[in-house]
Amino acid sequence: MSIQNNINAIRLHIPSRAQLVCVSKFHSNNEIMEAYQVGERIFGESKVQEMCDKHETLPKDIQWHFIGHLQTNKIKYIVPFVELIHGVDSIKLLEEINKQAQKSDKKVKCLLQVYIAKEDSKFGFTAEELVDFLKQDILKDFEHVSVCGLMGMATFTDDKIQIRNEFKSLKSLFETVKMEFFENIAEFKEISMGMSHDFQIAIDEGSTMVRIGSSIFGARNY
Ligand SMILES: *Cc1c(COP(=O)(O)O)cnc(C)c1O
């Protein structure tokens, strides 16, 4: 299957309320352009250098989403052009994003990453940490950050019931914090969940953004 066929097949399962982030990490500019030519404009990258290089060379109407683990010392390189940072998992990171965004005189959109999986390798706030953090009401001091919602990754497993339950827990946490802390904040509306192997479950459970790589571009050669 070609990249274009893959996208057409995936698009059939994505309702208009959800956005498709084409995860192009480790894939070439030519491959990205194939997706671009069928109309895709949102691309996800997980390495700062790689995203900066691709932003340099590729069309300027591409929206770059950073989906990886971000180191504080590298934030400054992506802040001038990044559309959305998915994986914000510490106050320190938010502080630094705010600082760099202020220097660039812009407001950077972020999602707070929540740990929903039953494995050790995933980053994020636990539900409890997230609520504690929001209760401290320090987000209002970060005027150059716009928190647009939550992001999570389910356990890498074939157990569809477990995956569904993890996505349900993220959706319900979203509803809780939306009501308690973001009630009148219209931009707090995104739930970024779902990857190649589990995006259809994520869509069922209320995802507004799916991050799909290998089902579009094929296997990655690290
Ligand atoms: C790599 C990656 C994806 C895409 O994964 P696929 O299984 O290739 O669809 C999605 N989200 C994050 C955070 C990733 O790092």
Coordinates of C-alpha atoms and ligand atoms in Angstrom, one line a residue:
M1 CA 0.0 0.0 0.0
S2 CA 1.2 3.5 -0.7
I3 CA 1.2 6.3 1.8
Q4 CA -1.7 7.9 0.0
N5 CA -3.8 4.7 0.1
N6 CA -3.0 4.3 3.8
I7 CA -4.2 7.8 4.6
N8 CA -7.4 7.3 2.6
A9 CA -8.1 4.1 4.4
I10 CA -7.4 5.6 7.9
R11 CA -9.4 8.8 7.1
L12 CA -12.6 6.6 6.7
H13 CA -12.4 5.9 10.4
I14 CA -11.8 9.4 11.7
P15 CA -14.9 11.5 12.3
S16 CA -14.7 15.2 11.5
R17 CA -14.5 16.2 15.2
A18 CA -11.0 14.5 15.5
Q19 CA -7.8 15.6 13.9
L20 CA -5.2 13.3 12.3
V21 CA -1.6 14.0 13.3
C22 CA 0.6 12.2 10.8
V23 CA 3.5 11.0 12.9
S24 CA 6.4 11.4 10.5
K25 CA 9.4 10.8 12.9
F26 CA 12.3 9.0 11.2
H27 CA 10.6 9.3 7.8
S28 CA 12.0 11.4 4.9
N29 CA 10.8 14.7 3.5
N30 CA 9.7 12.8 0.4
E31 CA 7.4 10.6 2.4
I32 CA 6.0 13.6 4.2
M33 CA 5.3 15.3 0.9
E34 CA 3.3 12.3 -0.3
A35 CA 1.0 12.8 2.7
Y36 CA 1.0 16.5 2.1
Q37 CA -0.2 16.0 -1.5
V38 CA -3.3 14.3 -0.3
G39 CA -4.1 17.2 1.9
E40 CA -2.5 16.4 5.3
R41 CA -1.1 19.4 7.1
I42 CA -0.5 18.2 10.6
F43 CA 2.7 16.3 11.3
G44 CA 4.1 14.9 14.5
E45 CA 7.8 14.7 15.4
S46 CA 9.6 13.4 18.5
K47 CA 13.1 14.8 18.1
V48 CA 13.8 18.5 18.2
Q49 CA 16.6 18.6 15.7
E50 CA 14.7 16.5 13.2
M51 CA 11.6 18.7 13.5
C52 CA 13.6 21.9 13.1
D53 CA 15.3 20.5 9.9
K54 CA 12.0 19.4 8.4
H55 CA 10.4 22.7 9.3
E56 CA 13.3 24.5 7.5
T57 CA 12.9 22.6 4.2
L58 CA 9.2 21.7 3.9
P59 CA 6.2 23.9 3.1
K60 CA 5.4 26.6 5.6
D61 CA 1.7 25.8 5.9
I62 CA 2.6 22.5 7.7
Q63 CA 1.6 22.5 11.4
W64 CA 4.3 20.8 13.4
H65 CA 3.2 19.0 16.6
F66 CA 5.9 17.9 19.0
I67 CA 4.9 14.5 20.4
G68 CA 8.2 13.3 22.1
H69 CA 9.8 13.8 25.4
L70 CA 11.0 17.4 25.5
Q71 CA 14.2 18.5 27.3
T72 CA 14.1 21.9 28.8
N73 CA 17.3 23.1 27.1
K74 CA 15.9 22.4 23.7
I75 CA 12.5 24.1 24.0
K76 CA 13.9 27.4 22.6
Y77 CA 14.5 25.7 19.2
I78 CA 10.9 24.7 18.6
V79 CA 9.0 27.5 20.3
P80 CA 9.2 29.9 17.3
F81 CA 7.2 27.6 15.0
V82 CA 5.6 24.7 16.9
E83 CA 1.8 24.4 16.7
L84 CA 1.2 22.2 19.7
I85 CA 3.4 20.4 22.3
H86 CA 1.6 17.2 23.3
G87 CA 3.7 15.7 26.1
V88 CA 4.1 18.3 28.8
D89 CA 4.6 16.3 32.0
S90 CA 6.2 18.6 34.5
I91 CA 5.8 22.1 36.0
K92 CA 9.5 22.7 35.2
L93 CA 8.8 22.1 31.5
L94 CA 5.8 24.4 31.5
E95 CA 7.8 27.2 33.2
E96 CA 10.5 26.9 30.6
I97 CA 8.0 26.8 27.7
N98 CA 6.4 30.0 29.1
K99 CA 9.8 31.7 29.4
Q100 CA 10.8 30.9 25.8
A101 CA 7.4 31.8 24.5
Q102 CA 7.6 35.1 26.2
K103 CA 10.9 35.8 24.5
S104 CA 9.3 35.0 21.1
D105 CA 6.3 37.1 22.1
K106 CA 3.8 34.3 21.5
K107 CA 1.5 31.9 23.2
V108 CA 2.4 28.2 22.9
K109 CA -0.3 25.6 22.9
C110 CA 0.4 22.6 25.1
L111 CA -1.3 19.4 26.2
L112 CA -0.6 17.9 29.7
Q113 CA 0.5 14.3 29.5
V114 CA -1.3 11.9 31.8
Y115 CA 0.1 8.5 32.7
I116 CA -2.7 6.0 32.0
A117 CA -0.7 2.9 31.1
K118 CA 0.2 0.0 33.3
E119 CA 3.8 0.0 32.3
D120 CA 6.9 1.8 33.6
S121 CA 8.1 3.4 30.4
K122 CA 5.5 6.0 29.8
F123 CA 5.8 9.6 31.0
G124 CA 3.2 11.8 32.5
F125 CA 1.3 13.2 35.5
T126 CA -0.7 10.6 37.4
A127 CA -4.4 11.7 37.8
E128 CA -3.7 12.7 41.4
E129 CA -0.6 14.7 40.5
L130 CA -2.5 16.5 37.8
V131 CA -5.3 17.5 40.1
D132 CA -2.8 18.6 42.8
F133 CA -1.0 20.7 40.3
L134 CA -4.2 22.4 38.9
K135 CA -5.3 23.1 42.5
Q136 CA -2.2 25.2 43.1
D137 CA -3.6 27.5 40.5
I138 CA -0.2 28.4 39.0
L139 CA -1.2 28.0 35.4
K140 CA -2.5 31.6 35.5
D141 CA 1.1 32.8 36.0
F142 CA 2.1 31.2 32.7
E143 CA 0.6 33.8 30.4
H144 CA 2.5 32.5 27.4
V145 CA 1.2 29.0 27.6
S146 CA -2.2 27.9 26.5
V147 CA -3.2 24.5 28.0
C148 CA -5.5 23.0 25.4
G149 CA -6.2 19.6 26.9
L150 CA -4.8 16.2 27.9
M151 CA -2.7 13.6 26.1
G152 CA -2.1 10.0 27.0
M153 CA -0.7 6.7 25.7
A154 CA -2.3 3.3 26.5
T155 CA -0.4 0.3 27.4
F156 CA 1.2 -1.5 24.5
T157 CA -0.9 -4.7 24.6
D158 CA -3.3 -6.8 22.5
D159 CA -5.9 -6.6 25.4
K160 CA -8.5 -4.3 23.8
I161 CA -10.5 -4.1 27.0
Q162 CA -7.5 -2.8 29.0
I163 CA -6.8 -0.3 26.2
R164 CA -10.4 0.8 26.2
N165 CA -10.4 1.2 30.0
E166 CA -7.3 3.3 29.9
F167 CA -8.8 5.6 27.3
K168 CA -12.0 5.8 29.3
S169 CA -10.0 6.9 32.4
L170 CA -8.3 9.7 30.4
K171 CA -11.7 10.9 29.0
S172 CA -13.2 10.9 32.4
L173 CA -10.3 12.7 33.9
F174 CA -10.6 15.3 31.1
E175 CA -14.3 15.8 32.0
T176 CA -13.5 16.2 35.7
V177 CA -10.7 18.8 35.3
K178 CA -12.6 20.6 32.5
M179 CA -15.4 21.1 34.9
E180 CA -13.3 22.0 37.9
F181 CA -10.5 24.1 36.4
F182 CA -11.2 25.0 32.8
E183 CA -15.0 25.5 32.7
N184 CA -14.9 28.8 30.9
I185 CA -11.7 28.2 28.9
A186 CA -12.8 27.3 25.4
E187 CA -9.4 26.2 24.2
F188 CA -9.3 23.4 26.8
K189 CA -10.9 20.9 24.5
E190 CA -8.4 18.4 23.2
I191 CA -7.9 14.7 24.2
S192 CA -4.9 13.4 22.3
M193 CA -5.1 9.6 22.4
G194 CA -4.8 6.8 19.9
M195 CA -1.9 5.5 17.8
S196 CA -1.7 3.1 14.8
H197 CA -2.8 0.0 16.7
D198 CA -5.4 1.5 19.0
F199 CA -6.8 4.7 17.4
Q200 CA -10.2 3.2 16.6
I201 CA -10.8 2.4 20.3
A202 CA -9.6 5.9 21.1
I203 CA -12.0 7.5 18.7
D204 CA -14.9 5.5 20.3
E205 CA -13.8 6.8 23.7
G206 CA -13.8 10.4 22.7
S207 CA -10.4 11.2 21.2
T208 CA -10.1 14.5 19.4
M209 CA -6.6 13.9 18.1
V210 CA -5.1 10.7 16.9
R211 CA -1.3 10.3 16.4
I212 CA -0.7 7.8 13.7
G213 CA 2.7 6.9 12.3
S214 CA 3.4 3.3 11.2
S215 CA 0.0 2.7 9.6
I216 CA 0.6 5.7 7.3
F217 CA 4.4 5.6 6.7
G218 CA 5.2 1.9 7.4
A219 CA 7.7 0.6 9.9
R220 CA 10.3 3.0 11.2
N221 CA 14.0 2.2 10.9
Y222 CA 15.6 3.6 14.1
Ligands
LIG1 C1 5.7 7.3 17.7 C2 4.5 7.9 18.4 C3 3.2 7.7 17.9 C4 2.9 7.0 16.6 O1 3.0 5.6 16.8 P1 2.5 4.5 15.7 O2 2.4 3.3 16.5 O3 3.7 4.4 14.7 O4 1.3 5.0 15.1 C5 2.2 8.3 18.5 N1 2.4 9.0 19.7 C6 3.6 9.1 20.2 C7 3.7 9.9 21.5 C8 4.7 8.6 19.6 O5 5.9 8.7 20.2

